[in-house]
PDB file of C-alpha atoms in Angstrom:
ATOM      1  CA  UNK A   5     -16.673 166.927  36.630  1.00  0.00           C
ATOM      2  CA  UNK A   6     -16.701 163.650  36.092  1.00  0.00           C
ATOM      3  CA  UNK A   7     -18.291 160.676  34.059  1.00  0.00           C
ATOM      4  CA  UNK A   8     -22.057 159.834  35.387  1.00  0.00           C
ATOM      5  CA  UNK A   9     -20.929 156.386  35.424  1.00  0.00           C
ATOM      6  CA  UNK A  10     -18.119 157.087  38.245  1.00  0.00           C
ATOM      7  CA  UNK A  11     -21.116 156.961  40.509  1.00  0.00           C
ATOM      8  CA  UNK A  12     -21.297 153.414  40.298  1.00  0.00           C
ATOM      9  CA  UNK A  13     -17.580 152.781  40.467  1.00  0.00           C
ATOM     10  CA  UNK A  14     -17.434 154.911  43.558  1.00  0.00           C
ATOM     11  CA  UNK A  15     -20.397 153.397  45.220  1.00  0.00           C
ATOM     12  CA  UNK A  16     -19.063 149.627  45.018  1.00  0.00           C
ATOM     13  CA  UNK A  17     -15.501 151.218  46.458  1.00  0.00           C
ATOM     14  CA  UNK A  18     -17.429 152.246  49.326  1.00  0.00           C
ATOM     15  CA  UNK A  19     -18.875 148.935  49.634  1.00  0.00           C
ATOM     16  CA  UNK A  20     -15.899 146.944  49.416  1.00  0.00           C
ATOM     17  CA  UNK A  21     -14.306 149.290  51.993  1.00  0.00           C
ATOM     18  CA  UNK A  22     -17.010 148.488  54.403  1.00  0.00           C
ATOM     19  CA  UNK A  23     -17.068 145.000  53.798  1.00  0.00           C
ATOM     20  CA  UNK A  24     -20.663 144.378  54.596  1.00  0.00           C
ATOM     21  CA  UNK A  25     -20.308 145.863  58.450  1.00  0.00           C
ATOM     22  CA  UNK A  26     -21.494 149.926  57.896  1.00  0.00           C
ATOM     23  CA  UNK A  27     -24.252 151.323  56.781  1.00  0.00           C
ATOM     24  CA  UNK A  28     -23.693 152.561  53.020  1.00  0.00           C
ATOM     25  CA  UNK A  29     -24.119 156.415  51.858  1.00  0.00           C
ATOM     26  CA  UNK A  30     -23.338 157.831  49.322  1.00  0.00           C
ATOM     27  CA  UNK A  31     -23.211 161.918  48.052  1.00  0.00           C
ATOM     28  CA  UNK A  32     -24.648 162.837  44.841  1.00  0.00           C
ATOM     29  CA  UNK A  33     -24.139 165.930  42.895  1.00  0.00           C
ATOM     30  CA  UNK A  34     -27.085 168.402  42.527  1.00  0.00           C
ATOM     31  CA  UNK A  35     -25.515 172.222  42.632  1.00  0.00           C
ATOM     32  CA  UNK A  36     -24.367 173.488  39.625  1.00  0.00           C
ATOM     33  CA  UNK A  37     -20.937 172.447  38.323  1.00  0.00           C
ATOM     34  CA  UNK A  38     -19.606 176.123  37.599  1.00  0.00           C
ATOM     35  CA  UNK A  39     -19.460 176.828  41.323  1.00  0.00           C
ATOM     36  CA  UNK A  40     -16.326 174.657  42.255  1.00  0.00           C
ATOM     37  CA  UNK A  41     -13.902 174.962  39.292  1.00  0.00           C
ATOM     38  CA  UNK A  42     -11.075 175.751  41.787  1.00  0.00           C
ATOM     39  CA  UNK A  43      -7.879 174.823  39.330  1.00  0.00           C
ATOM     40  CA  UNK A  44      -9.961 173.225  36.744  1.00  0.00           C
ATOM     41  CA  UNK A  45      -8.776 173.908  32.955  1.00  0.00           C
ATOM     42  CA  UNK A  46     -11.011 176.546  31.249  1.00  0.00           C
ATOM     43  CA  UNK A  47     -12.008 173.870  28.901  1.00  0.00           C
ATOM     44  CA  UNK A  48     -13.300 171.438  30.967  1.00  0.00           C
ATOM     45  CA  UNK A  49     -16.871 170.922  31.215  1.00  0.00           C
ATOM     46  CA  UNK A  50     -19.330 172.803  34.125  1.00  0.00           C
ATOM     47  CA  UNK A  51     -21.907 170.205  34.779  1.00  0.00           C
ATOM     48  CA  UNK A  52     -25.076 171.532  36.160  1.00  0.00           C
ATOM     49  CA  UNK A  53     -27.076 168.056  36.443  1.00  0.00           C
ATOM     50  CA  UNK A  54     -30.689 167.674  35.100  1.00  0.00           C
ATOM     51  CA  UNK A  55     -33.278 166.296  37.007  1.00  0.00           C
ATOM     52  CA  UNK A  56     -33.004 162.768  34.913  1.00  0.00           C
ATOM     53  CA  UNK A  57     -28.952 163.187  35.626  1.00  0.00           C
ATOM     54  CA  UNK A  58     -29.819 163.649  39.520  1.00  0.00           C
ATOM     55  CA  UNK A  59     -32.453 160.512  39.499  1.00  0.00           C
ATOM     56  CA  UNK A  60     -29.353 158.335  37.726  1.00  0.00           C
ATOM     57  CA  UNK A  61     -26.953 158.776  39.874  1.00  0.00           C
ATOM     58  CA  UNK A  62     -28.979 158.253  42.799  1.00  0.00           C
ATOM     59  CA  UNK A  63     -30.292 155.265  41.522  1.00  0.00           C
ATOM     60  CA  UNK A  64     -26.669 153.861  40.511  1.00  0.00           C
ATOM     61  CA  UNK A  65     -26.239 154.269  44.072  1.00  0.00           C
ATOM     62  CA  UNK A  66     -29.011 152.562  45.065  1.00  0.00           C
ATOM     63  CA  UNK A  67     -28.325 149.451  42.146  1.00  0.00           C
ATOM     64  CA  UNK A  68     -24.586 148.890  44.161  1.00  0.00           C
ATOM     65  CA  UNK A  69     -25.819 149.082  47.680  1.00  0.00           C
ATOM     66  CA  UNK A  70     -26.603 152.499  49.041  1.00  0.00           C
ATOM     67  CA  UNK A  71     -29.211 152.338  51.734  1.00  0.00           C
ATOM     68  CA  UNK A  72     -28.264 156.271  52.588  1.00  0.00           C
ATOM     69  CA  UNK A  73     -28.307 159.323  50.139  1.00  0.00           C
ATOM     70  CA  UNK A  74     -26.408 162.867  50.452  1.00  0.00           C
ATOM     71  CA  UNK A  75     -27.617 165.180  48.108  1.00  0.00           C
ATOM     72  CA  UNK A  76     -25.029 168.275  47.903  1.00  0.00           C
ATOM     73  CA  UNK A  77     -24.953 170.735  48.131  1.00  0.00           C
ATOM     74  CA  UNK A  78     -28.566 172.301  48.801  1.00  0.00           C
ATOM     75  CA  UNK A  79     -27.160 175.973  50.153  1.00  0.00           C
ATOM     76  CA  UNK A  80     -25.403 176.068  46.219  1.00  0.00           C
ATOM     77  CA  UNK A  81     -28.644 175.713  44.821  1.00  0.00           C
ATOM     78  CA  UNK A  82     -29.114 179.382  45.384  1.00  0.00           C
ATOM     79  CA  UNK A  83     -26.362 180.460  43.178  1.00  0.00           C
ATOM     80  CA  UNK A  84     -26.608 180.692  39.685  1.00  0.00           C
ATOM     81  CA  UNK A  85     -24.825 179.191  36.964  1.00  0.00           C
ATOM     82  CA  UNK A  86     -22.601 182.159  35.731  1.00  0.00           C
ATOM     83  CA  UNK A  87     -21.471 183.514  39.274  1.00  0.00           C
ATOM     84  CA  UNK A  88     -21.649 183.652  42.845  1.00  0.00           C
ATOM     85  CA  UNK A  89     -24.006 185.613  43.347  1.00  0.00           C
ATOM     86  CA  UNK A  90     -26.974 184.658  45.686  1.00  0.00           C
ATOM     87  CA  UNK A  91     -30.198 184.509  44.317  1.00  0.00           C
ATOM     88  CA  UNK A  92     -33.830 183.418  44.657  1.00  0.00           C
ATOM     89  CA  UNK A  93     -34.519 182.929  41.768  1.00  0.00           C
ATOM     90  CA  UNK A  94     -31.631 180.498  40.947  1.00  0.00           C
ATOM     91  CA  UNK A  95     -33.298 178.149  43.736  1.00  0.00           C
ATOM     92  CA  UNK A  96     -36.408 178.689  42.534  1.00  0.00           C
ATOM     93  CA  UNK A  97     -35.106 177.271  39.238  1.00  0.00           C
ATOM     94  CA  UNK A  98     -33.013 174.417  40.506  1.00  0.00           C
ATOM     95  CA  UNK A  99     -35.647 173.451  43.347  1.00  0.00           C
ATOM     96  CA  UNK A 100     -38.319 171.787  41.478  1.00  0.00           C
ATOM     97  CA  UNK A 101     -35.822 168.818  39.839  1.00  0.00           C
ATOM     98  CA  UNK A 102     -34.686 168.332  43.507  1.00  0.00           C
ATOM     99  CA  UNK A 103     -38.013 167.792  45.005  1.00  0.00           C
ATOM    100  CA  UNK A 104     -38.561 165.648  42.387  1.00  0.00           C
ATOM    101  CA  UNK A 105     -36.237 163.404  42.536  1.00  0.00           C
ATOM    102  CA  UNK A 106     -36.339 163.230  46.510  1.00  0.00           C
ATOM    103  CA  UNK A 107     -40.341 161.912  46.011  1.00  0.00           C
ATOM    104  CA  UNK A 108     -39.422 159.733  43.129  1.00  0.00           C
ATOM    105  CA  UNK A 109     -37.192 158.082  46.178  1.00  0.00           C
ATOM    106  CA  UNK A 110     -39.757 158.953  49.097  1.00  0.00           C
ATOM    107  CA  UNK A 111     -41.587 156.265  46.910  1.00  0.00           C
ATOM    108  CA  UNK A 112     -39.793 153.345  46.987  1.00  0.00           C
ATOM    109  CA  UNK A 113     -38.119 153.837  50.884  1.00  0.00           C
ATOM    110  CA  UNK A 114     -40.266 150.905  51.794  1.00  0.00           C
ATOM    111  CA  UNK A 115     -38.929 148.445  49.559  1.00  0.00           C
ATOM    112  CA  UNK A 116     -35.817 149.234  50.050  1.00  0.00           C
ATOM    113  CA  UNK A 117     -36.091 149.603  54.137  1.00  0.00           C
ATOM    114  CA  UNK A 118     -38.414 146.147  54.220  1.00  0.00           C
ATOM    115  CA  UNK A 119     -37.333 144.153  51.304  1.00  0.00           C
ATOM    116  CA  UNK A 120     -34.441 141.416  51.009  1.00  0.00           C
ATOM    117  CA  UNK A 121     -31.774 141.346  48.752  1.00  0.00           C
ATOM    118  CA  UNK A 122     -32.240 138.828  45.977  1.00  0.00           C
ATOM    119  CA  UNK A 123     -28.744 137.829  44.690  1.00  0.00           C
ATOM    120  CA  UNK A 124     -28.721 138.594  41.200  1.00  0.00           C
ATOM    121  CA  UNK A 125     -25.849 138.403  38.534  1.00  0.00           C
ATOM    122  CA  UNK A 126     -25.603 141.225  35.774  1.00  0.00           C
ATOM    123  CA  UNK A 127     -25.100 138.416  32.233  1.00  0.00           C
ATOM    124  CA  UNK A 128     -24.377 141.288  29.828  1.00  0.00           C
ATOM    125  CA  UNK A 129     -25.099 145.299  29.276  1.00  0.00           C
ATOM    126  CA  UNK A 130     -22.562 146.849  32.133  1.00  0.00           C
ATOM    127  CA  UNK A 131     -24.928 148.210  34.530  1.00  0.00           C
ATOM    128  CA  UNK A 132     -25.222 147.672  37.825  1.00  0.00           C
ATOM    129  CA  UNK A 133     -28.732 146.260  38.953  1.00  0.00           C
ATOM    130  CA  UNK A 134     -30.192 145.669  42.604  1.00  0.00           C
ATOM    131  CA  UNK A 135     -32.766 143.071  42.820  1.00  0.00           C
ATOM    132  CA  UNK A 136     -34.589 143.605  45.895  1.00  0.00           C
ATOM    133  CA  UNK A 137     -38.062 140.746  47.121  1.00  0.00           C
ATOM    134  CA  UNK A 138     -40.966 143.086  48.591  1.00  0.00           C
ATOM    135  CA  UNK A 139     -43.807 141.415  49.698  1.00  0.00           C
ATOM    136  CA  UNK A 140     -43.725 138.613  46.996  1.00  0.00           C
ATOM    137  CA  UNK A 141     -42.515 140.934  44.791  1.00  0.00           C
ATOM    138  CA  UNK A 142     -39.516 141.536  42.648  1.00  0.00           C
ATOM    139  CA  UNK A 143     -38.040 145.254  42.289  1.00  0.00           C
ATOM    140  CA  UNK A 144     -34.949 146.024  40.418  1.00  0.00           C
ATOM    141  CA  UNK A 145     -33.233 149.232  40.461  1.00  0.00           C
ATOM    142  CA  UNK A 146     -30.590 150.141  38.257  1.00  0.00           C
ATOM    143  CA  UNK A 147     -29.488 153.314  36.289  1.00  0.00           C
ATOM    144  CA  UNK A 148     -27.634 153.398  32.621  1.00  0.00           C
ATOM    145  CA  UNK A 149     -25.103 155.981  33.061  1.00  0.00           C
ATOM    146  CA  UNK A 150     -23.635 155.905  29.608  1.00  0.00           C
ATOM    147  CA  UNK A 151     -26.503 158.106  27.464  1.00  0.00           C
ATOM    148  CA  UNK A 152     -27.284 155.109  25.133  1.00  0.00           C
ATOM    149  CA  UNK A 153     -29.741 152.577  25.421  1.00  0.00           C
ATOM    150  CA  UNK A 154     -28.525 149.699  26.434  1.00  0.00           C
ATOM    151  CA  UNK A 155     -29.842 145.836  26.610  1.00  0.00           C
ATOM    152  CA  UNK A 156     -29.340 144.095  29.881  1.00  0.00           C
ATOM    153  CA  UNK A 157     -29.378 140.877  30.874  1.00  0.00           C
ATOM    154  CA  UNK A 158     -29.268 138.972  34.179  1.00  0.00           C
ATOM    155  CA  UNK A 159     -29.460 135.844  36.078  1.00  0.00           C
ATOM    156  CA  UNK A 160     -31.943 135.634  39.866  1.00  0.00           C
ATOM    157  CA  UNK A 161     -31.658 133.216  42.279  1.00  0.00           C
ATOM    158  CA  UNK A 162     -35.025 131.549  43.135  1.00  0.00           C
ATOM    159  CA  UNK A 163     -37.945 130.924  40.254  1.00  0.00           C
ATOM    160  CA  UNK A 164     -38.575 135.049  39.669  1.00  0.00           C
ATOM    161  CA  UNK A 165     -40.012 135.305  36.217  1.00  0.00           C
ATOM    162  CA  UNK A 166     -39.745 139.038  35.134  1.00  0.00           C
ATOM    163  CA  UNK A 167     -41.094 141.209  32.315  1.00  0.00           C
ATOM    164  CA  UNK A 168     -38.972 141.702  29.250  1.00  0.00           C
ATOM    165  CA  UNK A 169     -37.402 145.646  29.860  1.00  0.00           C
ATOM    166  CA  UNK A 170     -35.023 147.961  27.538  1.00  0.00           C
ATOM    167  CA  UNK A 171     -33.431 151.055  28.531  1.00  0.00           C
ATOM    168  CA  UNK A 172     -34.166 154.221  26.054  1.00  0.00           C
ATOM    169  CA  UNK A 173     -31.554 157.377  26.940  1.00  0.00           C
ATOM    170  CA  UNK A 174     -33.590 160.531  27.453  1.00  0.00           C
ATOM    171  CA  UNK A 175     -31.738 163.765  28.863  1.00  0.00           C
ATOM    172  CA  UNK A 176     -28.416 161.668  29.073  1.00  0.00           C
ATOM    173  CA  UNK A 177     -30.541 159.982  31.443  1.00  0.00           C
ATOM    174  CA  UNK A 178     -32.486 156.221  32.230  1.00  0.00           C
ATOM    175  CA  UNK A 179     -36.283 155.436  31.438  1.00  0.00           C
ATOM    176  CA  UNK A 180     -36.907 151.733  31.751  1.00  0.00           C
ATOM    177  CA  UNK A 181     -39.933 150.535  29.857  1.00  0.00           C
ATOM    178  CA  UNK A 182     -41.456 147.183  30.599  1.00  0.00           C
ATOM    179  CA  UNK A 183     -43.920 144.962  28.473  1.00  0.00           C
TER     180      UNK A 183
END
């Protein structure tokens, strides 16, 4: 287990390792945690992520670069959450959040494919934030992995004017809201 914000710190690793020249992928947590406590402590936490934990950590990916996501581990999602046993139901139960967040990023493989990266500098609020130009229009992606809403601030190159946007935590997870 680890913090949902390692996501970004492990994404912009990757990205300095490949120093522009690779394709970037990353791999994203969506079995549950209790499967692969091999030596952890008894009190440490099992993380089974929700489908608003799953959405934020592939869209921290996405805000530092990914153009490539791994979900794993889809043969765990038939195990259940207190043992290994196989079971149906247990992917029946897991499978819908999945799907879910797959289509919510289905949905915006265009811009992402097609666009250009604006350059864009994060002012204030410690999130990491992808500004990407799609036909004449300005996407940004980012993700607030800390559970609290946050207020974010940044500088674009060009003459973008944007819409004034907070951050409200729901599930431990992101929903922007734009006026």
């Amino acid at each position: 287990w680890a913090p949902w914000s390692d996501v970004s710190k492990w994404t912009q690793d990757a990205k300095n390792a490949t120093r522009g020249a690779l394709g970037l992928w990353t791999v994203t947590q969506i079995h549950n945690g209790t499967l692969y406590r091999g030596g952890d402590k008894p009190q440490d936490p099992v993380y089974t992520p929700t489908y608003q934990a799953m959405k934020n950590f592939a869209f921290q990916a996405i805000a530092n670069g990914a153009n490539g996501l791994l979900f794993y581990s889809y043969f765990d999602l038939w195990y259940d959450t207190t043992k290994r046993v196989k079971s149906q139901a247990a992917f029946d139960q897991r499978w819908p959040d999945v799907a879910k967040v797959a289509g919510d990023i289905r949905a915006i493989i265009p811009i992402l494919e097609n666009g250009e990266d604006v350059p864009i500098k994060v002012l204030s609020g410690g999130v990491a934030v992808r500004a990407v130009n799609y036909q004449n229009q300005l996407y940004l992606f980012t993700a607030n992995p800390y559970g609290q809403a946050r207020q974010l601030s940044v500088q674009l190159a060009g003459a973008w004017k944007t819409s004034v946007g907070k951050t409200t935590a729901k599930d431990n997870g992101t929903l922007w809201e734009y006026n």
